[in-house]
Short mmCIF file of C-alpha atoms in Angstrom, two decimals:
data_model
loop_
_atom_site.label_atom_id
_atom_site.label_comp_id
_atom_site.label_asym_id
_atom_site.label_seq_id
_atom_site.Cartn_x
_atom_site.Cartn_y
_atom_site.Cartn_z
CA UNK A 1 -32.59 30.34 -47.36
CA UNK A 2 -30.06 28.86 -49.70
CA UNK A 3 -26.69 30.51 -47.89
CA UNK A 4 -27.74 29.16 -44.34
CA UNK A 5 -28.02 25.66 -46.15
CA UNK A 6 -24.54 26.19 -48.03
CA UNK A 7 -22.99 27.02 -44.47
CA UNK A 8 -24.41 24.05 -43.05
CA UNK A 9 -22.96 21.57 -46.02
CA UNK A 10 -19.59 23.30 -45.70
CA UNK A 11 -19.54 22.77 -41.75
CA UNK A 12 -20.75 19.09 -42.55
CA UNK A 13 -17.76 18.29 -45.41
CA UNK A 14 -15.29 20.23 -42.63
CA UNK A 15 -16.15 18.24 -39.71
CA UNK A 16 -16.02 15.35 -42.29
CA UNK A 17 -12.56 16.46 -43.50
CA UNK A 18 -11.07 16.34 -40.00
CA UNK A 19 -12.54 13.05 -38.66
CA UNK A 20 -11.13 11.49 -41.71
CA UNK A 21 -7.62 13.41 -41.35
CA UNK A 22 -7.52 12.40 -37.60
CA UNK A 23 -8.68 8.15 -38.56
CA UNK A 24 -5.59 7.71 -40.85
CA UNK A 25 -3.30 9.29 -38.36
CA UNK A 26 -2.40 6.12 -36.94
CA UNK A 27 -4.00 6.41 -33.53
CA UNK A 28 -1.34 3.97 -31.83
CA UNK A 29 -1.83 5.81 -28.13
CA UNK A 30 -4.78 6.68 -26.53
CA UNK A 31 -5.16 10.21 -24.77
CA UNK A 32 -6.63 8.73 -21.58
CA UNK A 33 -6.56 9.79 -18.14
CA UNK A 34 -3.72 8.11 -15.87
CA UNK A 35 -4.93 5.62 -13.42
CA UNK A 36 -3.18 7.41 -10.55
CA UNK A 37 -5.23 10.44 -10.03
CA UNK A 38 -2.37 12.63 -8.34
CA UNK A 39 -0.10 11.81 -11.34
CA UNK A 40 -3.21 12.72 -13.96
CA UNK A 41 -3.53 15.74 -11.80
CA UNK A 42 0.12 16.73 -12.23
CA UNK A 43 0.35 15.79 -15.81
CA UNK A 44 -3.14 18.32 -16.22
CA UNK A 45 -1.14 20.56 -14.73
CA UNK A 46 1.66 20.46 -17.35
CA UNK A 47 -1.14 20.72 -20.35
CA UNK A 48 -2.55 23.90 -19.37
CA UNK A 49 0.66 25.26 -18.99
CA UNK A 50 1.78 24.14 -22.61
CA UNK A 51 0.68 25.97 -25.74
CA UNK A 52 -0.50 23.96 -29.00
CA UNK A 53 1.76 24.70 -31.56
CA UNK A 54 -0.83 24.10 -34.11
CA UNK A 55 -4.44 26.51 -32.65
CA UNK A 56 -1.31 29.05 -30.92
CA UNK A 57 -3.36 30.58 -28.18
CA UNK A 58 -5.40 27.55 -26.69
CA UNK A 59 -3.05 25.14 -24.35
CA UNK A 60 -2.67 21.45 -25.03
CA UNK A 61 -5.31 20.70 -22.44
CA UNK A 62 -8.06 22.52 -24.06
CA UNK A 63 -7.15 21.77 -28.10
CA UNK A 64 -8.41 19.00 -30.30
CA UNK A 65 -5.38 19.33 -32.25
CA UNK A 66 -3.87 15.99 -33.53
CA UNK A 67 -0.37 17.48 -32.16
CA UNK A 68 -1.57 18.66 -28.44
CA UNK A 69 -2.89 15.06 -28.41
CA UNK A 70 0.39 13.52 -28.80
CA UNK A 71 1.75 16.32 -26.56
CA UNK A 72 -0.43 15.12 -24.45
CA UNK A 73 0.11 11.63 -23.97
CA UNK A 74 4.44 12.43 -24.19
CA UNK A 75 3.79 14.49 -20.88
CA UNK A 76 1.79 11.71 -19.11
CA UNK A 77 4.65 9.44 -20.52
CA UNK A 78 7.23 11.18 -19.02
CA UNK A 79 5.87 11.24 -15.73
CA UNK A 80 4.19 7.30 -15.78
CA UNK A 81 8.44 7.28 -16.43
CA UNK A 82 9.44 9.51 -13.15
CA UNK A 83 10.24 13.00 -14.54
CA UNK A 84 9.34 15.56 -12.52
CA UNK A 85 7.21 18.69 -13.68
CA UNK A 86 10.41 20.47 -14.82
CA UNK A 87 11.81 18.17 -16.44
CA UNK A 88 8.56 17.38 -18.44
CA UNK A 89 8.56 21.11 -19.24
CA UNK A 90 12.15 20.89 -20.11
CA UNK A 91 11.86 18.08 -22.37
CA UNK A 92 9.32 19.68 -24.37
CA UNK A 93 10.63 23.22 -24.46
CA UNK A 94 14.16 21.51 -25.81
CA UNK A 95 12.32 20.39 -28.69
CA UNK A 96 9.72 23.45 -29.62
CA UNK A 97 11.17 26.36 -27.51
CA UNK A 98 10.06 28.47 -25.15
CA UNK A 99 7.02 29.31 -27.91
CA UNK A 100 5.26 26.32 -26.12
CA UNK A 101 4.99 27.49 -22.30
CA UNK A 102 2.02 30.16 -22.41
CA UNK A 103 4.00 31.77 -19.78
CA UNK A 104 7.13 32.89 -21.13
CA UNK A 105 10.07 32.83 -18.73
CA UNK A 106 12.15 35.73 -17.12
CA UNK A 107 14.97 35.79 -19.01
CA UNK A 108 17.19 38.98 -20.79
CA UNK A 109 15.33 38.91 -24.16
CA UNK A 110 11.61 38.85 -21.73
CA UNK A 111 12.68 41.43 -19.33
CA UNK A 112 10.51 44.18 -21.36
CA UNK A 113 7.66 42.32 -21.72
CA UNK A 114 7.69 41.46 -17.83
CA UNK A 115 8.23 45.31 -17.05
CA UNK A 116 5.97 46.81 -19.73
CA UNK A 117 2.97 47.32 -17.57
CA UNK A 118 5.06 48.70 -14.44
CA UNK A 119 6.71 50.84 -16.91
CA UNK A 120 3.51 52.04 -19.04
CA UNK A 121 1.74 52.70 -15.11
CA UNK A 122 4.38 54.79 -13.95
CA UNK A 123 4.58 56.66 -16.97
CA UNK A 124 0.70 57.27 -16.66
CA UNK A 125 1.36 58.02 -12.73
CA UNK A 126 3.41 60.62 -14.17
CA UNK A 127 1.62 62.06 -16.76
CA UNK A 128 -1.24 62.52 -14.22
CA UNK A 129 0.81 64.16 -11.82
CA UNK A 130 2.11 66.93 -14.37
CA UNK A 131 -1.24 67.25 -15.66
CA UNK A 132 -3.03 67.86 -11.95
CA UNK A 133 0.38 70.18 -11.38
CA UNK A 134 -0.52 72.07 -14.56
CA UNK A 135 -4.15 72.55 -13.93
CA UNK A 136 -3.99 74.03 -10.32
CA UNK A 137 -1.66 76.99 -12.10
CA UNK A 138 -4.45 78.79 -13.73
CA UNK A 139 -6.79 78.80 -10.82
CA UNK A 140 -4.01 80.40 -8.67
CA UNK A 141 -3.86 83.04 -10.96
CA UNK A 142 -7.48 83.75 -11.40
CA UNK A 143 -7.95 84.38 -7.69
CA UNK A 144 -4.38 86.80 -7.37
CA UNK A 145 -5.27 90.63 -8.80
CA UNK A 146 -3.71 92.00 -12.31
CA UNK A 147 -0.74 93.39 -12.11
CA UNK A 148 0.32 96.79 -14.02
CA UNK A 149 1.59 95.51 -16.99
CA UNK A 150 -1.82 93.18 -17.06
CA UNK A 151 -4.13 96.32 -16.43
CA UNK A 152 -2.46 98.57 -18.59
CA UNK A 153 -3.33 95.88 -21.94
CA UNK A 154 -6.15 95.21 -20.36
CA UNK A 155 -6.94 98.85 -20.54
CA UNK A 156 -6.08 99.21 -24.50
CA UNK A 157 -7.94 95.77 -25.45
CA UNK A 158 -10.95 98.06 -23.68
CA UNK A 159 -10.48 100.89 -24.95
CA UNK A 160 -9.91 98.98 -28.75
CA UNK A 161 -13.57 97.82 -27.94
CA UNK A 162 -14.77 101.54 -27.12
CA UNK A 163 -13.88 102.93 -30.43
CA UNK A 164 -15.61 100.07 -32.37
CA UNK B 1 3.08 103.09 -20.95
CA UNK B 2 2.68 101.99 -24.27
CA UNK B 3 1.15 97.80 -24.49
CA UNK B 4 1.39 95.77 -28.00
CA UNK B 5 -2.35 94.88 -27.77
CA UNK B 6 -1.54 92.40 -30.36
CA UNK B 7 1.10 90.33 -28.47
CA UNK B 8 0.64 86.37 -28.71
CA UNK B 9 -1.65 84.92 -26.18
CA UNK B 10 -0.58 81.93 -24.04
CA UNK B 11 -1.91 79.52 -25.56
CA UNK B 12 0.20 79.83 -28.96
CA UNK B 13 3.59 79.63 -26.83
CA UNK B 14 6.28 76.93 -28.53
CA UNK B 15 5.48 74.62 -25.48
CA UNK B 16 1.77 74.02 -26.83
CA UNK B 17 2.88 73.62 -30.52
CA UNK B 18 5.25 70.84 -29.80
CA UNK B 19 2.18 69.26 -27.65
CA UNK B 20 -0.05 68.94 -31.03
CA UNK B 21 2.61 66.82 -32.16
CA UNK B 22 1.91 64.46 -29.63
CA UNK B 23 -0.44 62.55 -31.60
CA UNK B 24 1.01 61.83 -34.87
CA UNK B 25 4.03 60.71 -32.79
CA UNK B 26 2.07 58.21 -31.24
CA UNK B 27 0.57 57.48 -34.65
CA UNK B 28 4.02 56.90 -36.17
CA UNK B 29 5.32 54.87 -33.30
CA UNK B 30 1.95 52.77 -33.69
CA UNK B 31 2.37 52.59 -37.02
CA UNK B 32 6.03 51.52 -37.21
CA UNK B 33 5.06 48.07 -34.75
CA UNK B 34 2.10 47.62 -37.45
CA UNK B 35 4.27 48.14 -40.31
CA UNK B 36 7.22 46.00 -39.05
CA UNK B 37 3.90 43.26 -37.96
CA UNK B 38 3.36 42.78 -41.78
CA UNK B 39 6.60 40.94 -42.28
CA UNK B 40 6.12 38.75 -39.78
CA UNK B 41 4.95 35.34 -39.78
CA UNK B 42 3.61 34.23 -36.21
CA UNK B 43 2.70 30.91 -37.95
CA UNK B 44 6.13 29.67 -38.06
CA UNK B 45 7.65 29.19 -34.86
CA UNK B 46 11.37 29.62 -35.45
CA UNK B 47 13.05 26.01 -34.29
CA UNK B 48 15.05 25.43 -31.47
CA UNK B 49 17.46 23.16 -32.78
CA UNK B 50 19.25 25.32 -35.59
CA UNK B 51 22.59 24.07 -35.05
CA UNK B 52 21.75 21.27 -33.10
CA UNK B 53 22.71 17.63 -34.01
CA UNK B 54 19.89 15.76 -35.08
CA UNK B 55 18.04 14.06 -33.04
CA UNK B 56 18.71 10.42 -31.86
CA UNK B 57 16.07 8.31 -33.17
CA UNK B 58 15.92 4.78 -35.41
CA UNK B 59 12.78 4.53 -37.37
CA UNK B 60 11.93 1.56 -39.36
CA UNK B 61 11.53 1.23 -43.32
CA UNK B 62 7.76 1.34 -44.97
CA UNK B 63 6.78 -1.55 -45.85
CA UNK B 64 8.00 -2.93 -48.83
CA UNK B 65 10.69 -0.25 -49.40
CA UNK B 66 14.06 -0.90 -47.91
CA UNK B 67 16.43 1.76 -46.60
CA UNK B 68 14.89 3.15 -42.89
CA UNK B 69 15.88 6.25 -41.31
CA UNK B 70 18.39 6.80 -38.23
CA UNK B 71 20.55 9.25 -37.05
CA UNK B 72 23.31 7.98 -38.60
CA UNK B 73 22.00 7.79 -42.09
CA UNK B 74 22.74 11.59 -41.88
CA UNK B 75 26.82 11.99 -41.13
CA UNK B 76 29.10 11.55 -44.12
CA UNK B 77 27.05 14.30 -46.49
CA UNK B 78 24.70 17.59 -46.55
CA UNK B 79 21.27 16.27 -46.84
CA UNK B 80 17.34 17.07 -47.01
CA UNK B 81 14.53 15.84 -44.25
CA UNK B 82 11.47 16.14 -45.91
CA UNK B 83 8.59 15.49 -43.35
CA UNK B 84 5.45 14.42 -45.14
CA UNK B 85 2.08 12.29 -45.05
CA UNK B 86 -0.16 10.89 -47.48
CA UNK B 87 -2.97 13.19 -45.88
CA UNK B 88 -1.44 16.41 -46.16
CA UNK B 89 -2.25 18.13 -48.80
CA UNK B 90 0.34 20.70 -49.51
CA UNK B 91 3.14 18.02 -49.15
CA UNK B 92 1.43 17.32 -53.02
CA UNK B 93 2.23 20.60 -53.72
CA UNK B 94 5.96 20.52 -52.93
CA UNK B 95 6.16 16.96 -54.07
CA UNK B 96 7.55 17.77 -57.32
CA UNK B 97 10.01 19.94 -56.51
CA UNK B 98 11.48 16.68 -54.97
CA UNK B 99 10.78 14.78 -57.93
CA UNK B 100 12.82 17.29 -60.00
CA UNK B 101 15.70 17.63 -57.13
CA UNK B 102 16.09 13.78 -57.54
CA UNK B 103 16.43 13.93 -60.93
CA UNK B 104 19.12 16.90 -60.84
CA UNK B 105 20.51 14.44 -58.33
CA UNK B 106 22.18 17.86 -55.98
CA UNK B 107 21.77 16.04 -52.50
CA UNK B 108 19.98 13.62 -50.99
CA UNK B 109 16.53 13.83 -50.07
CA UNK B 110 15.54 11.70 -46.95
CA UNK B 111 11.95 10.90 -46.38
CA UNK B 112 10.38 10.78 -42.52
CA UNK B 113 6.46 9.41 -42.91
CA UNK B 114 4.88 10.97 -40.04
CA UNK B 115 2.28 9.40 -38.05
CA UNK B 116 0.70 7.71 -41.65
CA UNK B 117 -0.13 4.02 -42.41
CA UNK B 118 2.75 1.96 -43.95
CA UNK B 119 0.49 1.29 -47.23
CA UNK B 120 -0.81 4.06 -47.58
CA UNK B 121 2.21 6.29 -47.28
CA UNK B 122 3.31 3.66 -49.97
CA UNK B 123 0.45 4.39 -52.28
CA UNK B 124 0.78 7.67 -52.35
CA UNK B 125 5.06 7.59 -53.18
CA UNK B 126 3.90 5.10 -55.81
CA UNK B 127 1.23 7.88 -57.05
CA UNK B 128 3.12 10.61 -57.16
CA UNK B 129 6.47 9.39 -57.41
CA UNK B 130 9.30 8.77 -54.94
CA UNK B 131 11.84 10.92 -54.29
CA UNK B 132 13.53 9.50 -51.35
CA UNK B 133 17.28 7.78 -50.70
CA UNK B 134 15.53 6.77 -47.52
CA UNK B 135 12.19 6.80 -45.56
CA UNK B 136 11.51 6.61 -41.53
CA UNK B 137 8.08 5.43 -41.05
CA UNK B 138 6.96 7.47 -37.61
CA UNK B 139 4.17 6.33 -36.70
CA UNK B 140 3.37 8.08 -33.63
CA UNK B 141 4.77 11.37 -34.31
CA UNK B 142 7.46 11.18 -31.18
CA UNK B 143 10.10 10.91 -33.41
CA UNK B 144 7.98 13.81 -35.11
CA UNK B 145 7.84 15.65 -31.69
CA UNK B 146 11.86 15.33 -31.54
CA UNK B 147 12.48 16.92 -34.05
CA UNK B 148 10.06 19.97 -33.30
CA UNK B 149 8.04 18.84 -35.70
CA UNK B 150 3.99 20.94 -35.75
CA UNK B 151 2.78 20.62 -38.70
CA UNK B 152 3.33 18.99 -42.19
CA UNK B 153 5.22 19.43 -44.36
CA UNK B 154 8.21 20.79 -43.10
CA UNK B 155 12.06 20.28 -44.70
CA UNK B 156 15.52 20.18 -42.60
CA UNK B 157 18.97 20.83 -44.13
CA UNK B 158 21.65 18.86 -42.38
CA UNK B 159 25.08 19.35 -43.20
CA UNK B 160 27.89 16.73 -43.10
CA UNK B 161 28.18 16.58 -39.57
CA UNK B 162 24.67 15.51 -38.76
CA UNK B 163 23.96 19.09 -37.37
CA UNK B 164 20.47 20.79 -38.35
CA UNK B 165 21.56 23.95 -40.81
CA UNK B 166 17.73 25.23 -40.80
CA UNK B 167 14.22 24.41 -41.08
CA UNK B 168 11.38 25.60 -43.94
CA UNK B 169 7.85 25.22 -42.16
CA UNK B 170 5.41 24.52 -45.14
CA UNK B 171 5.64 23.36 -48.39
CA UNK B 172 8.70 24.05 -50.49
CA UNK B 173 8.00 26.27 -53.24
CA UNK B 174 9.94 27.10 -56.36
CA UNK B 175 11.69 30.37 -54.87
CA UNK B 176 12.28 28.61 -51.53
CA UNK B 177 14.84 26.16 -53.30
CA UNK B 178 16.56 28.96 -55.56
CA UNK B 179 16.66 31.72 -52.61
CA UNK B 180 17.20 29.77 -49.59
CA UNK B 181 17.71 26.00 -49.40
CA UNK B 182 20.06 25.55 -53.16
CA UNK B 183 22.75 28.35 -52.10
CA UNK B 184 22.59 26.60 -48.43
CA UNK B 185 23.37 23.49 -49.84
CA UNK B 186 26.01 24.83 -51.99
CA UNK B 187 27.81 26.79 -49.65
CA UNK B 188 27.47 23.69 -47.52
CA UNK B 189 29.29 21.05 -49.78
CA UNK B 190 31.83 23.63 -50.42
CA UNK B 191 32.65 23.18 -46.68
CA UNK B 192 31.60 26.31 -45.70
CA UNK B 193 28.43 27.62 -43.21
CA UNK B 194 25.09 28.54 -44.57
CA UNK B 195 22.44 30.41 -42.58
CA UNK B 196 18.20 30.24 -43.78
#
């Protein structure tokens, strides 16, 4: 009774915490939808393609972070100003890196990371392959007869069992 | 013809042996990513502009204080950034460390408000004491966002040149100053390189 209650007042003071953190922030610009729609839809676009540097695994377009806010309203900036989409990207990744773009670009110090999975599924293809190889051996010699040598232990493993 | 009826059977032949080892080689390989995981700090996003010049930017005073921040304020001599706001909390908890820095008067400590109201960003300097040459009032954050800035507080070294020497995400504590940024500075103002 009393811990649901404590959860609830601690959610309350949080939410509290954060509106007040986000009213003295100086809200100068507003993170508004452009009036062209094929410019908002570019500068969407961009967002979900950006990473907030702040949450780490939500994009600018889906956090409430003060930060992706601003992010936000630099990328409709730039293009209300005539970048195009790369060079929005660019500006952006100049500044935090190529941390921000949630897909990371081919590049030398990437290449693993891009190959990984082609590598790990031939390895498996592989592995499977060896195994299947491996398993059809024993049934091939089930079905061919015993040869001397086979007969002859065979024979004194027998006979061992006779004298028991 | 006489048979060892006690020769090893198949299934104890090197080939199989080295196979049980399988596992615990995966287990140390797993382990070793794990192990080197616990030193690493995926919170701090390393910065882009290590050895960068600083940005270009012009940021008026607060109000009431003279001395503003621009990129020139930062050529001549090695220098601190401190980025800081009157509503973050840990910048209180580095704030002394400034305090004392000014008093051991080593290098300059600039100020850069980000995106905090004039007076208040005045209140709290005349609170807990100010330990700036010079404050930029951002009020925005773009000037924030130019210098890579994510969260608050977080410290630049320049050196003489106006080039960015490194970055400390977070409040600076105690060890930060004697390990990293003091030696830095010193090594810097001796005209040499530093690397934190």
């Amino acid at each position: 009774m009393l811990i649901p209650f404590l959860r609830h007042l601690i959610t309350v003071f949080f939410v509290l915490g954060l509106a007040g953190s986000a009213g003295s922030a100086g809200a100068v610009a507003v993170d508004r939808p452009m009036d062209d729609p094929a410019l908002e839809a570019r500068a969407r676009a961009i967002h979900k393609q950006l990473r907030c540097l702040v949450c780490q695994n939500q994009s600018i377009e889906d956090s409430n972070a003060s930060l992706a806010r601003d992010l936000r309203i630099l990328v409709r900036d730039r293009i209300a100003m005539g970048d195009s989409d790369d060079a929005t990207i660019r500006y952006i990744v100049e500044r935090y890196g190529d941390w921000v773009l949630l897909r990371p670009p081919v590049k030398a110090g990437t290449i693993l990371l891009w190959l990984g999975p082609v590598l790990f599924l031939a390895l498996a293809v592989m592995l499977i392959i060896v195994w299947y190889r491996r398993q059809k051996a024993p049934i091939a010699a089930i079905n061919t007869p015993l040869d001397e040598v086979e007969q002859a232990r065979l024979k004194a493993i027998m006979g061992n069992e006779d004298r028991v | 013809m006489s048979v060892e009826p006690n020769q090893p059977l198949p299934e104890e032949t090197p080939r199989r042996i080295w196979f049980r080892l399988v596992p615990l080689a995966i287990a140390l390989i797993i382990g070793g990513f794990l192990f080197a995981g616990l030193s690493l700090r995926p919170k701090e996003i390393p910065s882009v502009l290590i050895g960068k010049d600083v940005p270009i930017f012009d940021l008026p005073a607060l109000p009431g204080r003279p001395n503003g921040l621009k990129s020139a304020d930062l050529k001549g001599q090695v220098s601190l950034i401190n980025v800081f706001a009157s509503w973050c909390v840990s910048c209180r908890a580095e704030h002394p460390l400034f305090m004392k820095l000014k008093a051991q008067n080593i290098v300059p400590v600039h100020g850069l408000s980000y995106k905090d109201e004039g007076p208040a960003a005045m209140g709290w300097l005349q609170r807990y004491g100010d330990p700036y040459d010079r404050v930029g009032a951002d009020l925005t954050g773009r000037v924030g966002i130019d210098w890579g800035v994510y969260g608050v507080p977080e410290t630049f070294l320049i050196n003489a040149e106006g080039r960015i020497v490194c970055k400390h995400i977070g409040p600076v504590m105690d060890r930060d100053l004697q390990e990293k940024l003091l030696p830095a500075i010193a090594a810097l103002k001796q005209g040499g390189t530093a690397k934190c």
